[in-house]
C-alpha cells in the first residue's frame, strides 16, 4: 500500500473492521491511488480546481513525473501516445469545462482506437454542481457529455471514495475492450481531509478464450480451408497477441492482412505479412476469412470486399463488434491473445501440414511494393523515413499525404511502432501524440509526420518538447495548403479552391524561437540524412520538408 511522503506509518488508524486508514486529503488519496495502479507519468495542465491534486503530485514528484503541455488537447494526445506505444494506461489531468472540452478530440481518437487512457478532471464545488450559477469552468452535465467518448465516467465527492473511484477506473480502462475512462473530483474534495483507506491496485482483467464450441467450429473451417486468410486489426496489438497470431498464421500458411491500426503485429519482413493492397488481391481468392481484433469495415463495405459465398469467422473482445459490418458464420467473443492461442491449438490438432506459400506471397509483396513506389514523392519520402528509422523506431502517422500512403505501404517491423488516428481521422493529433510516445520510450527514435495544416494545431507544443527535453523528431511536410482539401476542390469542384491555402512560417526560425533543433530537407535522400543525424543527436527536432502538391495516392493505387 502506498503512503504519501509526508506521512509516517504511525499516522495510520485502524478502524473497527480492522482496515488501515490514513488521514489524507482528497488530492493525496488520488495521487496515492494512481501510483498504486502503476501510473509513473501524468500529462497534466493545472488550474485552480486542481490545486489540491497538483500539490499532492508535488509531494510525490519522485514517483510520478508530471509533463505539462501548453493545451489540454496535447495532454490527452500524449496520454494516448503513451498508452498505445506501451500497452499501459496513459494518464492525463485537465481542468473541468473548457479544459475537458479541449481534451475531447484526443479522447475521441483514443475511443476510436481502443486506447486505454485515463482522464482525471476537475469539477466545480461539489454542492453547486448542476445549479447553473455560472461558476468558473462550469458546464452542464459534464459527466454526461464525456460519456459519449469514454466507456466509463464517474465522480467522487468525498476523499474516502477516491481510492475506489480510481480502482474502478483502472478495472474499466483495462478490462474488456479498452477505451478511455474519465474520473472527476471537485476542488473541495481534493482539499478536504478524511480517514481514507487506500486500496490495492485494480486486478488485471482475466483473458477469456471464447466459447469452446465456436472455437471448434472455427478450427474445423480453417483447417479445411483451401485458401484461408487472416484479417488482423488493432485489437491484436492491444491484447499483445502477436506471437499467437504468428503461430496460427504459420500453421495455416495463411497470409495476414494488417489494417492500418494493426500494422506491426507481424513483421513486414515475414512473407505472410500483407498490407491492405495485398488484402485486396488476396481477399478475392480466399474461401475462409478469419477476422481478429478488427471492425472489418473495409472488406465488409468496399467494392473489392467480401462476396456472399465466403465464410467469415470473426473474433473480437466486444460482442457488439462481431457481425456489425457483415454477416459471419462463426462469432467468437474472446480476448485476442487467449482466443488465438486456443484456436491455434485446435488448428494444430486438426490440420495437415501445408506447403509453404512464401514464394508466391513474396512475389505478391514485390509487385505491390513496386506499384506503391510509383505513387510519387510521398512514396519516396515515406521510404526514406523507413530507411533512416531503425526497426524499433516508432512512426506516428497523420492526415497528410505521406500518411495516407504509409497506411497502405509503410513497412513495419515491430508491434506498437505504428500509430494512427484510426477512423477519427483527427487532424493535428500526430505531433502531440508522438511526444507522449517519446516520453514512454526515451531510448527509441520517435517520428511524427505532419502536414503544415495539421502541425499548426499543436505547434505550441514545441515549447513542451524543449522544456521537458522530449527528443522526438517532428517532420512537417509543407505544401502551403490543406492539401487534401485543395486537391478535392481542384479535382471535383472545377478548381474552385476555398479556405484551403496556408501561409507558413519559416520553420527553421520557428524551431529556433522555441529552442528545438531545426532542419530542412528538400529531397528524399536529404530527409533520410537529416533523420539519421537527428536520431544520432537525440534532441528535440523539427524537420521541414517542402513537398509541394502531390498526386492523389488512392487513384494511383487503384483503391478508390
Ligand atoms: C480535426 C479535423 N479537422 C479537419 C479535418 C479535415 N481535413 C482532412 S485532411 C485536411 C487537410 C490537411 O492538411 P495538411 O495537414 O497540410 O496535410 P496535406 O493534405 O497538405 O498533406 C483537413 C482540413 C480533419 N480530418 N480533422
Ligand atoms: Mg499541407
XYZ file of C-alpha atoms and ligand atoms in Angstrom:
587
model
C 0.000 0.000 0.000
C 1.262 3.461 -0.844
C 1.689 6.236 1.632
C 2.244 9.871 0.873
C 5.734 11.032 1.635
C 4.783 13.478 4.379
C 3.134 10.846 6.480
C 4.597 8.036 8.520
C 3.177 4.583 9.048
C 2.479 5.527 12.674
C -0.115 8.040 11.470
C -2.353 5.174 10.443
C -5.580 4.428 12.213
C -7.210 1.055 12.410
C -10.992 1.043 12.075
C -13.410 -1.195 13.928
C -13.382 -3.558 10.947
C -9.608 -3.816 11.105
C -8.755 -1.965 7.864
C -5.916 0.539 7.976
C -6.886 4.113 7.199
C -4.796 7.234 6.925
C -5.708 10.838 7.252
C -5.314 12.144 3.748
C -6.560 14.962 1.598
C -8.541 14.023 -1.482
C -5.558 15.105 -3.578
C -3.247 12.803 -1.635
C -5.719 9.942 -1.917
C -5.913 10.488 -5.676
C -2.173 10.547 -6.221
C -1.518 7.583 -3.906
C -4.193 5.607 -5.789
C -2.714 6.487 -9.187
C 0.716 5.352 -8.001
C -0.769 2.147 -6.577
C -2.178 1.426 -10.033
C 1.173 1.855 -11.719
C 0.996 5.429 -13.018
C 4.537 6.782 -13.321
C 3.802 9.699 -15.673
C 0.862 12.068 -15.941
C 0.272 14.624 -18.689
C -1.446 17.410 -16.838
C -2.345 21.064 -17.173
C -3.161 22.885 -13.913
C -5.880 25.277 -12.834
C -7.483 26.379 -9.603
C -9.854 23.440 -9.200
C -6.904 21.044 -9.444
C -4.569 22.786 -6.992
C -5.172 20.106 -4.349
C -4.164 17.388 -6.812
C -1.087 19.222 -8.114
C 0.128 19.871 -4.567
C -0.138 16.159 -3.871
C 1.767 15.497 -7.128
C 4.482 17.837 -5.884
C 4.889 15.696 -2.773
C 5.135 12.556 -4.922
C 7.276 14.023 -7.681
C 9.824 11.211 -7.297
C 7.140 8.629 -8.027
C 5.118 10.373 -10.767
C 6.578 12.530 -13.484
C 4.352 15.452 -14.425
C 4.574 16.627 -18.028
C 2.622 19.842 -18.540
C 1.825 20.689 -22.159
C 0.528 24.012 -23.447
C -3.004 22.920 -24.259
C -5.300 20.222 -22.867
C -5.680 18.563 -26.268
C -1.976 17.745 -26.086
C -2.286 16.371 -22.544
C -4.789 13.798 -23.748
C -2.982 13.094 -27.052
C 0.225 12.494 -25.117
C -1.561 10.099 -22.762
C -2.857 8.262 -25.847
C 0.631 8.062 -27.381
C 1.995 6.769 -24.090
C -0.765 4.149 -23.903
C -0.643 2.919 -27.472
C 3.099 2.516 -27.606
C 3.398 0.757 -24.229
C 0.134 -1.132 -23.747
C -0.048 0.519 -20.304
C -2.656 3.032 -19.172
C -1.849 6.610 -20.226
C -2.965 9.222 -17.682
C -3.819 12.870 -18.147
C -5.388 15.512 -15.943
C -7.288 18.623 -17.032
C -9.478 21.322 -15.508
C -13.251 20.986 -15.884
C -15.428 22.544 -18.559
C -13.243 24.133 -21.245
C -10.208 22.087 -20.161
C -12.036 18.818 -20.615
C -13.706 20.050 -23.802
C -10.253 20.917 -25.145
C -9.207 17.317 -24.481
C -12.170 15.720 -26.238
C -10.730 15.416 -29.785
C -7.930 13.374 -28.271
C -10.316 11.314 -26.168
C -12.493 10.626 -29.217
C -9.353 9.438 -31.025
C -8.428 7.166 -28.118
C -12.034 5.939 -28.105
C -11.880 5.120 -31.818
C -8.529 3.383 -31.438
C -9.428 1.433 -28.279
C -6.659 3.058 -26.309
C -6.507 2.812 -22.507
C -6.449 6.479 -21.474
C -7.448 7.700 -18.025
C -8.544 11.328 -17.906
C -8.723 12.869 -14.436
C -10.838 16.018 -14.467
C -11.685 18.744 -12.030
C -15.208 19.897 -11.236
C -16.834 22.899 -9.677
C -17.513 22.972 -5.943
C -19.365 19.764 -5.063
C -22.548 21.231 -3.536
C -23.135 23.512 -6.530
C -22.822 21.010 -9.380
C -25.721 21.321 -11.870
C -27.091 24.504 -10.278
C -26.086 26.517 -13.322
C -24.913 29.512 -11.306
C -22.063 30.220 -13.676
C -19.124 29.134 -11.551
C -15.659 29.165 -13.082
C -15.405 26.454 -15.802
C -18.931 25.203 -15.125
C -20.679 23.309 -17.915
C -23.951 21.456 -17.592
C -23.801 17.694 -17.299
C -20.039 17.280 -17.606
C -20.277 13.559 -16.858
C -22.986 13.032 -19.459
C -21.012 14.993 -22.031
C -17.839 12.977 -21.584
C -19.680 9.648 -21.529
C -20.075 9.846 -25.305
C -16.320 9.431 -25.830
C -15.455 7.265 -22.823
C -16.585 3.818 -21.728
C -16.889 4.835 -18.077
C -17.092 8.167 -16.248
C -17.681 8.718 -12.566
C -17.303 11.351 -9.832
C -16.200 11.175 -6.197
C -17.262 13.876 -3.731
C -15.505 12.706 -0.538
C -11.859 11.672 -0.037
C -12.698 8.142 1.191
C -14.490 7.454 -2.116
C -11.403 8.267 -4.176
C -9.408 5.005 -3.943
C -12.493 3.067 -5.073
C -13.111 5.573 -7.873
C -9.556 5.092 -9.148
C -9.643 1.320 -8.724
C -12.869 1.024 -10.738
C -11.479 3.335 -13.407
C -8.440 1.100 -13.833
C -10.578 -2.034 -13.931
C -12.711 -0.421 -16.651
C -9.911 1.095 -18.730
C -8.058 -2.211 -18.926
C -10.966 -4.630 -18.884
C -12.672 -5.963 -21.982
C -12.486 -3.573 -24.913
C -10.005 -0.947 -23.818
C -11.253 2.584 -24.199
C -10.746 5.867 -22.376
C -12.340 6.497 -18.987
C -12.866 9.704 -17.051
C -12.989 10.394 -13.323
C -13.734 13.765 -11.808
C -13.216 15.227 -8.370
C -14.425 18.650 -7.160
C -11.887 21.046 -5.617
C -13.357 20.930 -2.102
C -12.997 17.125 -2.171
C -9.358 17.393 -3.282
C -8.659 19.746 -0.348
C -10.775 18.028 2.320
C -9.041 15.744 4.800
C -10.524 12.478 6.000
C -9.632 8.987 7.092
C -9.038 7.182 3.832
C -8.454 3.514 3.244
C -6.122 3.093 0.312
C -6.842 0.073 -1.847
C -4.721 -2.452 -3.714
C -4.394 -1.903 -7.470
C -7.262 -2.991 -9.686
C -6.904 -6.652 -10.627
C -5.670 -7.269 -14.163
C -8.540 -8.407 -16.369
C -8.982 -12.098 -16.992
C -8.380 -13.133 -20.563
C -11.124 -15.282 -21.990
C -10.551 -17.555 -24.981
C -14.126 -17.730 -26.228
C -16.857 -20.336 -26.440
C -15.244 -23.787 -26.919
C -17.841 -24.855 -29.481
C -17.330 -21.740 -31.564
C -13.581 -22.287 -31.402
C -14.005 -25.905 -32.529
C -16.166 -24.836 -35.452
C -13.701 -22.111 -36.431
C -10.763 -24.509 -36.209
C -12.517 -27.051 -38.438
C -13.359 -24.440 -41.052
C -9.837 -23.035 -41.052
C -8.149 -26.435 -41.039
C -10.173 -27.469 -44.078
C -9.931 -24.161 -45.901
C -8.335 -24.169 -49.299
C -7.134 -20.556 -49.133
C -7.507 -19.260 -45.578
C -6.896 -15.570 -44.963
C -6.400 -13.716 -41.686
C -7.529 -10.085 -41.340
C -5.869 -8.603 -38.288
C -6.657 -5.278 -36.581
C -5.601 -3.098 -33.684
C -7.152 -5.486 -31.169
C -4.260 -7.905 -31.714
C -1.772 -5.209 -30.714
C -3.891 -4.064 -27.778
C -4.018 -7.610 -26.470
C -0.306 -8.280 -27.056
C -1.290 -11.276 -29.194
C 1.348 -11.099 -31.936
C 3.089 -14.403 -31.071
C -0.210 -16.267 -31.043
C -1.210 -14.642 -34.344
C 2.031 -15.694 -35.956
C 1.675 -19.259 -34.729
C -1.818 -19.572 -36.204
C -0.729 -17.979 -39.483
C 2.239 -20.341 -39.777
C 0.098 -23.418 -39.121
C -2.362 -22.371 -41.792
C 0.217 -20.787 -44.089
C -2.383 -18.051 -44.204
C -1.441 -14.538 -45.244
C -2.111 -11.970 -42.507
C -3.548 -8.723 -43.789
C -2.979 -5.984 -41.243
C -5.210 -2.920 -41.115
C -3.576 0.475 -40.608
C -4.237 0.231 -36.873
C -2.994 -3.335 -36.780
C 0.326 -2.802 -38.541
C 3.326 -4.391 -36.850
C 1.562 -7.457 -35.412
C 3.602 -9.482 -37.869
C 6.871 -8.083 -39.176
C 6.568 -6.930 -42.771
C 9.712 -8.991 -43.414
C 7.580 -12.111 -42.944
C 6.245 -13.341 -46.318
C 2.863 -13.963 -44.682
C 2.575 -10.302 -43.597
C 0.476 -8.352 -46.093
C -0.772 -4.802 -46.247
C -4.210 -3.695 -47.410
C -3.080 -3.700 -51.064
C -2.231 -7.371 -50.630
C -5.527 -7.821 -48.841
C -7.465 -6.507 -51.810
C -5.810 -9.129 -54.034
C -5.931 -11.979 -51.543
C -9.493 -11.426 -50.437
C -10.832 -12.350 -53.865
C -9.452 -15.857 -53.783
C -9.928 -16.626 -50.078
C -12.542 -19.194 -49.114
C -12.368 -18.779 -45.324
C -11.575 -15.393 -43.791
C -10.691 -15.079 -40.134
C -11.047 -11.511 -38.848
C -9.488 -10.805 -35.453
C -9.492 -7.599 -33.420
C -10.874 -5.574 -36.313
C -14.171 -3.922 -37.118
C -13.641 -5.404 -40.598
C -15.337 -2.371 -42.052
C -13.419 -2.011 -45.342
C -13.640 -5.623 -46.541
C -17.280 -5.629 -45.486
C -18.221 -2.482 -47.358
C -15.684 -1.697 -50.112
C -16.176 -2.529 -53.802
C -13.327 -5.025 -53.540
C -14.840 -6.551 -50.389
C -16.232 -9.926 -49.394
C -18.671 -11.849 -51.559
C -21.573 -13.986 -50.314
C -20.018 -17.441 -50.720
C -17.046 -16.656 -48.493
C -17.002 -17.983 -44.949
C -16.222 -15.368 -42.335
C -15.122 -16.091 -38.791
C -14.844 -13.074 -36.516
C -13.095 -12.924 -33.137
C -13.450 -9.792 -31.045
C -13.368 -8.877 -27.372
C -16.531 -6.836 -27.871
C -19.506 -8.972 -28.893
C -21.178 -5.883 -30.341
C -18.464 -5.517 -32.982
C -18.998 -9.018 -34.302
C -21.160 -9.098 -37.444
C -21.778 -5.358 -37.177
C -20.486 -4.760 -40.698
C -21.099 -8.101 -42.406
C -22.812 -11.387 -41.500
C -20.441 -14.010 -40.108
C -20.527 -17.805 -39.982
C -18.781 -18.114 -36.625
C -18.658 -15.478 -33.891
C -16.041 -15.775 -31.166
C -16.164 -13.315 -28.303
C -12.626 -13.523 -26.972
C -9.529 -11.683 -25.930
C -7.219 -11.960 -28.940
C -4.269 -13.417 -27.035
C -6.229 -16.140 -25.292
C -8.534 -16.747 -28.261
C -5.738 -17.034 -30.817
C -3.762 -19.369 -28.546
C -6.763 -21.662 -28.131
C -7.592 -21.556 -31.828
C -4.012 -22.327 -32.833
C -4.011 -25.391 -30.553
C -7.169 -26.705 -32.193
C -5.967 -25.969 -35.699
C -2.731 -27.797 -34.990
C -4.721 -30.811 -33.846
C -6.990 -30.742 -36.894
C -4.830 -29.751 -39.795
C -2.487 -31.408 -42.144
C 0.890 -29.847 -42.835
C 0.507 -27.218 -45.508
C 3.032 -26.344 -48.188
C 4.774 -23.036 -47.557
C 3.323 -20.135 -49.536
C 6.330 -17.872 -49.086
C 7.427 -17.786 -52.740
C 4.008 -16.820 -54.039
C 3.378 -14.310 -51.238
C 6.790 -12.703 -51.527
C 6.186 -12.266 -55.229
C 2.868 -10.568 -54.488
C 4.578 -8.270 -51.997
C 7.242 -7.340 -54.505
C 4.764 -6.419 -57.194
C 2.618 -4.411 -54.781
C 5.657 -2.582 -53.408
C 6.560 -1.590 -56.962
C 3.019 -0.327 -57.527
C 3.118 1.637 -54.271
C 6.514 3.139 -55.097
C 5.033 4.551 -58.285
C 2.718 6.855 -56.361
C 5.137 9.763 -56.342
C 7.029 11.913 -53.865
C 5.022 10.702 -50.895
C 6.233 7.139 -51.524
C 9.829 8.229 -51.849
C 9.673 10.321 -48.687
C 7.979 7.578 -46.679
C 10.579 5.025 -47.765
C 13.382 7.451 -46.915
C 11.952 7.708 -43.404
C 11.740 3.926 -43.154
C 15.360 3.552 -44.231
C 16.542 6.054 -41.637
C 14.428 4.637 -38.833
C 15.670 1.530 -37.010
C 13.248 -1.389 -36.687
C 12.199 -0.330 -33.196
C 11.676 3.307 -34.202
C 8.094 4.443 -33.677
C 6.228 6.167 -36.502
C 3.236 8.372 -35.716
C 1.190 8.953 -38.829
C -1.152 11.863 -39.617
C -3.859 13.013 -42.001
C -1.291 14.102 -44.545
C -0.216 12.881 -47.979
C 2.721 10.784 -46.766
C 0.455 9.386 -44.045
C -2.221 8.212 -46.494
C 0.441 6.365 -48.436
C 2.004 4.982 -45.259
C -1.280 3.409 -44.136
C -1.107 1.234 -47.232
C 2.524 0.555 -47.796
C 4.860 1.697 -44.977
C 6.725 -1.416 -43.817
C 6.504 -2.003 -40.054
C 8.745 -4.474 -38.276
C 7.729 -4.474 -34.633
C 4.417 -4.355 -32.749
C 3.243 -0.991 -31.409
C 5.603 1.008 -33.612
C 2.988 2.431 -36.000
C 0.292 4.743 -34.678
C -2.659 6.327 -36.499
C -5.757 8.317 -35.510
C -7.964 5.455 -36.741
C -11.401 6.227 -38.043
C -11.483 9.582 -36.243
C -9.014 10.905 -38.827
C -8.086 13.546 -36.286
C -6.022 16.227 -37.991
C -3.398 17.631 -35.624
C -3.125 14.588 -33.388
C 0.261 13.389 -34.683
C 2.848 15.731 -33.214
C 1.464 15.839 -29.647
C 0.794 12.083 -29.677
C 4.422 11.485 -30.637
C 5.568 13.437 -27.582
C 3.715 11.032 -25.289
C 5.269 8.138 -27.217
C 8.759 9.562 -26.757
C 8.231 10.176 -23.029
C 7.415 6.477 -22.733
C 10.319 5.385 -24.979
C 13.251 7.715 -24.412
C 15.632 5.140 -25.904
C 13.786 4.586 -29.191
C 13.620 7.066 -32.068
C 10.103 8.510 -32.425
C 8.976 10.325 -35.563
C 5.745 12.111 -36.331
C 4.872 13.111 -39.860
C 2.676 16.160 -40.116
C 1.213 18.285 -42.851
C 1.611 22.028 -42.500
C -2.113 22.172 -41.750
C -2.133 19.509 -39.046
C 1.106 20.644 -37.449
C -0.406 24.068 -36.832
C -2.985 22.554 -34.485
C -0.379 21.943 -31.784
C 2.811 23.704 -32.816
C 2.905 25.422 -29.433
C 3.924 22.024 -28.064
C 7.387 22.696 -29.466
C 7.723 24.532 -26.157
C 6.763 21.367 -24.255
C 9.313 19.413 -26.258
C 12.025 21.891 -25.373
C 11.080 22.380 -21.709
C 10.841 18.678 -20.928
C 13.681 17.652 -23.222
C 11.470 15.303 -25.253
C 13.765 14.211 -28.072
C 11.096 13.340 -30.631
C 11.537 14.166 -34.312
C 8.678 16.121 -35.890
C 8.593 16.265 -39.664
C 6.415 18.916 -41.307
C 5.603 18.382 -44.970
C 4.758 21.768 -46.403
C 2.620 22.401 -49.458
C 1.202 25.715 -48.251
C -2.212 24.123 -48.199
C -4.716 21.898 -46.528
C -3.502 19.795 -49.406
C -6.114 17.101 -49.339
C -8.915 19.634 -49.283
C -7.306 21.673 -52.052
C -6.898 18.618 -54.278
C -10.535 17.645 -53.850
C -11.578 21.213 -54.700
C -9.365 21.129 -57.776
C -10.420 17.690 -58.956
C -14.079 17.594 -58.028
C -15.175 21.226 -57.811
C -13.757 22.656 -61.003
C -10.801 24.320 -59.293
C -12.967 26.457 -57.005
C -10.459 26.384 -54.187
C -11.642 27.980 -50.973
C -10.243 28.021 -47.425
C -7.513 25.577 -48.340
C -4.445 27.812 -48.815
C -1.994 28.260 -45.934
C 0.641 30.833 -45.156
C 3.569 29.139 -43.480
C 6.108 30.480 -41.037
C 9.811 29.943 -41.644
C 10.088 26.609 -39.839
C 13.782 26.913 -39.128
C 13.192 30.215 -37.400
C 10.215 28.714 -35.625
C 12.318 25.843 -34.280
C 14.957 28.313 -33.252
C 12.456 30.517 -31.464
C 11.211 27.572 -29.426
C 14.702 26.266 -28.701
C 14.479 22.996 -30.630
C 16.840 21.827 -33.363
C 15.580 22.890 -36.803
C 16.475 21.134 -40.046
C 15.382 21.389 -43.634
C 15.290 18.696 -46.319
C 14.004 19.240 -49.836
C 14.572 15.771 -51.289
C 14.001 12.207 -50.017
C 17.729 11.466 -49.767
C 18.261 14.636 -47.766
C 15.409 13.750 -45.447
C 16.962 10.372 -44.838
C 20.265 12.008 -43.873
C 18.513 14.616 -41.713
C 16.688 11.869 -39.806
C 19.841 9.814 -39.348
C 21.597 12.863 -37.952
C 18.634 13.708 -35.731
C 18.462 10.158 -34.367
C 22.158 10.357 -33.510
C 21.806 13.816 -31.934
C 18.833 12.570 -29.857
C 17.390 16.032 -29.268
C 14.005 17.702 -29.779
C 13.894 18.232 -33.545
C 11.728 19.825 -36.196
C 12.436 18.967 -39.836
C 10.655 20.990 -42.512
C 10.202 19.310 -45.896
C 8.728 21.288 -48.802
C 6.886 18.502 -50.588
C 4.582 20.643 -52.717
C 1.499 19.330 -54.440
C 1.423 15.553 -54.892
C -0.800 13.126 -56.836
C -3.869 11.519 -55.319
C -2.482 8.318 -53.763
C -5.780 6.434 -53.765
C -6.305 6.801 -57.511
C -2.726 5.818 -58.299
C -3.020 2.797 -56.008
C -6.353 1.946 -57.611
C -8.175 1.641 -54.317
C -10.801 4.368 -54.856
C -9.917 17.660 -36.658
C -10.009 17.695 -38.147
N -10.374 18.843 -38.772
C -10.480 18.864 -40.120
C -10.210 17.751 -40.853
C -10.398 17.783 -42.383
N -9.139 17.613 -43.075
C -8.691 16.418 -43.509
S -7.248 16.491 -44.296
C -7.181 18.172 -44.122
C -6.041 18.954 -44.685
C -4.757 18.594 -44.039
O -3.761 19.481 -44.442
P -2.261 19.204 -44.069
O -2.154 18.829 -42.654
O -1.451 20.346 -44.533
O -1.944 17.883 -44.904
P -1.740 17.765 -46.500
O -3.005 17.141 -47.056
O -1.499 19.124 -47.046
O -0.564 16.864 -46.657
C -8.301 18.644 -43.443
C -8.561 20.065 -43.115
C -9.824 16.585 -40.146
N -9.527 15.428 -40.747
N -9.731 16.590 -38.804
Mg -0.398 20.713 -46.300
